[in-house]
PDB file of C-alpha atoms in Angstrom:
ATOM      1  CA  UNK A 540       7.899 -20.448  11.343  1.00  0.00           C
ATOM      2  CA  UNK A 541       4.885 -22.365  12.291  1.00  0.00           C
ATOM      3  CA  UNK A 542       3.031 -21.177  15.471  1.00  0.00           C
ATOM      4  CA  UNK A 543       2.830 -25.220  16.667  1.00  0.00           C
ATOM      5  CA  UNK A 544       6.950 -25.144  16.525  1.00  0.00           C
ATOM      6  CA  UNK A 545       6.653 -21.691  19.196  1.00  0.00           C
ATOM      7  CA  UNK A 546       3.691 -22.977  21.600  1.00  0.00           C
ATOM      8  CA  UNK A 547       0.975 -25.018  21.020  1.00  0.00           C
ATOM      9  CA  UNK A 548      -1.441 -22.235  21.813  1.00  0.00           C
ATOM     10  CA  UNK A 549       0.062 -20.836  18.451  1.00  0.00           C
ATOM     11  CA  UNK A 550      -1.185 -23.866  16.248  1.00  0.00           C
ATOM     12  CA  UNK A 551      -2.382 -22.708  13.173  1.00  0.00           C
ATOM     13  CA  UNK A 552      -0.672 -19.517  12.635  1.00  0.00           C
ATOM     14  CA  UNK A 553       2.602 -18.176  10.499  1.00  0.00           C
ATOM     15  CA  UNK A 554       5.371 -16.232  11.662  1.00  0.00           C
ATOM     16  CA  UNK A 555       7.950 -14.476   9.882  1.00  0.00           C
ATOM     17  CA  UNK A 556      10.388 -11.653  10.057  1.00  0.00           C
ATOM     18  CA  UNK A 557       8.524  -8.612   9.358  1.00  0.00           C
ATOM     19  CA  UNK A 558      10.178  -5.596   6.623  1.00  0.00           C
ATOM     20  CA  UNK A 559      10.416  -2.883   8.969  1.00  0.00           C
ATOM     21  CA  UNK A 560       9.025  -0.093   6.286  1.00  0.00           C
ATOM     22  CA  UNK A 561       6.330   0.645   8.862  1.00  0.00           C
ATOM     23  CA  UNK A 562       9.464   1.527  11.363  1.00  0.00           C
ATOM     24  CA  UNK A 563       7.715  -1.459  13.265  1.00  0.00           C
ATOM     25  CA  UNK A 564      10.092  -4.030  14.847  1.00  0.00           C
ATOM     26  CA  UNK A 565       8.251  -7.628  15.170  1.00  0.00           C
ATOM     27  CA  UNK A 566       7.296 -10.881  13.558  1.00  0.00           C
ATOM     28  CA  UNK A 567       4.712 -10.479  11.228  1.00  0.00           C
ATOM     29  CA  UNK A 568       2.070 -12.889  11.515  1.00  0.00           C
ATOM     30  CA  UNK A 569       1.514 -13.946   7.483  1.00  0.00           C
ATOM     31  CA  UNK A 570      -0.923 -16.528   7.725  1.00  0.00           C
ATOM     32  CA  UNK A 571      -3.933 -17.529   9.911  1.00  0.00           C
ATOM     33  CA  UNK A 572      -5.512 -20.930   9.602  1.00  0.00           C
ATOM     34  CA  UNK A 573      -9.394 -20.384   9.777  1.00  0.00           C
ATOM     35  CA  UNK A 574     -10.798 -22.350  13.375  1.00  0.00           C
ATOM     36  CA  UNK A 575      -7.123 -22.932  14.317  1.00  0.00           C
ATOM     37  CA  UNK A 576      -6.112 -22.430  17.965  1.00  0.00           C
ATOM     38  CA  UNK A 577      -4.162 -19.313  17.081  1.00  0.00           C
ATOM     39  CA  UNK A 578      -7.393 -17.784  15.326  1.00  0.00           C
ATOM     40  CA  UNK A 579      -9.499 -18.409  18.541  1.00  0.00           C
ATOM     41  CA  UNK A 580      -6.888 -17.013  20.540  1.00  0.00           C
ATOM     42  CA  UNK A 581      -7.521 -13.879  18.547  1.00  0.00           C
ATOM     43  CA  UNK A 582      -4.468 -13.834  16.500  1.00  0.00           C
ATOM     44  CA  UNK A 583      -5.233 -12.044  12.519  1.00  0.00           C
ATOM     45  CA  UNK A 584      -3.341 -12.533   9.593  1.00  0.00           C
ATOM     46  CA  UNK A 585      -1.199  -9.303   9.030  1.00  0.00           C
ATOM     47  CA  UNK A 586      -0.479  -8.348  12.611  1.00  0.00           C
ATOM     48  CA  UNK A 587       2.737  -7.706  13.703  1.00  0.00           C
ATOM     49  CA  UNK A 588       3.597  -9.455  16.875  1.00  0.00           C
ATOM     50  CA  UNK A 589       5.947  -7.135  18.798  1.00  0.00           C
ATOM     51  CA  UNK A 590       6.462  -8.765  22.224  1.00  0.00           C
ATOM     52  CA  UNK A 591       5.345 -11.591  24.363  1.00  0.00           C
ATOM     53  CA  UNK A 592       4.651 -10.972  28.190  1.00  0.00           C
ATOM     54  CA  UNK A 593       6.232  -7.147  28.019  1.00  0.00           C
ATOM     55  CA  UNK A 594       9.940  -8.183  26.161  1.00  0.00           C
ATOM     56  CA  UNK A 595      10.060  -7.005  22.952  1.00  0.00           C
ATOM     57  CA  UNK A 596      10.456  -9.622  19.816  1.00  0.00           C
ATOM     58  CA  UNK A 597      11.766  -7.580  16.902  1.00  0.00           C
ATOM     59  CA  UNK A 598      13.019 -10.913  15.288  1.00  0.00           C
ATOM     60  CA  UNK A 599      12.007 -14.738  14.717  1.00  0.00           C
ATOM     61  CA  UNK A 600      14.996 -15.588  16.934  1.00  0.00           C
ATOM     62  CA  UNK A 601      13.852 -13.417  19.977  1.00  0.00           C
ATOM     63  CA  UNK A 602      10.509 -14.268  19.946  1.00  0.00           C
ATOM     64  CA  UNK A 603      11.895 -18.446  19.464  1.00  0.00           C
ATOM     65  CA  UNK A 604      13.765 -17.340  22.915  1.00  0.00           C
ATOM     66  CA  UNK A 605      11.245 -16.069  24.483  1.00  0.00           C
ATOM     67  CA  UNK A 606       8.881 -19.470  24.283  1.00  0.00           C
ATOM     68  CA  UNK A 607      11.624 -21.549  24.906  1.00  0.00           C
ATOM     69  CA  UNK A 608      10.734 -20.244  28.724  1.00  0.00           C
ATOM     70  CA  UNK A 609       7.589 -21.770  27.740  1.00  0.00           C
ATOM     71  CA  UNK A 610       5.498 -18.967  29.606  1.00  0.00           C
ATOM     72  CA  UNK A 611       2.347 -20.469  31.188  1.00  0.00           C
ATOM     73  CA  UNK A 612       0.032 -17.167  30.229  1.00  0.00           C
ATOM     74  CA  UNK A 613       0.841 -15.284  27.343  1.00  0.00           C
ATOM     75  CA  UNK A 614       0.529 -11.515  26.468  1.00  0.00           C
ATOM     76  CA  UNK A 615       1.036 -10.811  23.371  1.00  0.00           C
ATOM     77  CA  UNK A 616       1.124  -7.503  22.161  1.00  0.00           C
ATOM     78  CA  UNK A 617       0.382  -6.805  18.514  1.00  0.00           C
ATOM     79  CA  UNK A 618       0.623  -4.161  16.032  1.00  0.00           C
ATOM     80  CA  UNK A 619      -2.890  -4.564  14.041  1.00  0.00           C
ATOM     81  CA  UNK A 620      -3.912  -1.478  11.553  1.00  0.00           C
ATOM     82  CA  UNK A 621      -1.582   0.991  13.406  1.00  0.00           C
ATOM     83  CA  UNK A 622      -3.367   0.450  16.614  1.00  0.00           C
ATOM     84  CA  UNK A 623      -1.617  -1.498  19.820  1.00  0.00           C
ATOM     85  CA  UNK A 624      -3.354  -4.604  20.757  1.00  0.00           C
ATOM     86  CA  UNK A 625      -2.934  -6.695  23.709  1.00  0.00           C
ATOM     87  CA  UNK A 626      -3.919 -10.144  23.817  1.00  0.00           C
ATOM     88  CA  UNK A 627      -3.820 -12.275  26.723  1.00  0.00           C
ATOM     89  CA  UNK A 628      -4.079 -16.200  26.616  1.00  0.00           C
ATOM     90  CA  UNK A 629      -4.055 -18.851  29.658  1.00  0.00           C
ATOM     91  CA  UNK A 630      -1.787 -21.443  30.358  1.00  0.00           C
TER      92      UNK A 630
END
C-alpha cells in the first residue's frame, strides 16, 4: 500500500503485511522514498509499524481503519532492530 493512499503525512513510504517470523504483528514498512514526507517524519525502510495512536495494527486492513479516522497527530509506534520506537507527527 502506498503511504499517500493512508495519510498524506505517509507520502513516500510502502506498507505491507509483515511475515510474522519475528512473532511481531504489524505492517512492515518495505520501502522509503529518500526526502519523502514519510522519511522526514522519521519513518525507515524495514520497520515494522505496530500501532497508530496506542491501537494495535497487526494487518494492512487495521491500520487502513485506523486512518480512515483520519487522526490529526499521529503516534506511531514501530518495531526498528528489536527496539520499540515511538514516533509522533502533527496534524
Amino acid at each position: 500500500a502506498d503511504g499517500a493512499s493512508l495519510d498524506p503525512r505517509l507520502a513516500g513510504a510502502t506498507f505491507s503485511n509483515a511475515p510474522s517470523d519475528g512473532g511481531v504483528e504489524g505492517v512492515s514498512v518495505s520501502n522509503v522514498a529518500p526526502g519523502s514526507r514519510a522519511a522526514r517524519n522519521g519513518l525507515a525502510s524495514g520497520d515494522v509499524l505496530v500501532g497508530v495512536n496506542n491501537v494495535a495494527t497487526p494487518t494492512l486492513a487495521q491500520l487502513r481503519r485506523m486512518f480512515a479516522q483520519r487522526p490529526r497527530v499521529l503516534v506511531l509506534s514501530l518495531v526498528r532492530d528489536g527496539q520499540l520506537v515511538q514516533i509522533q507527527i502533527g496534524g
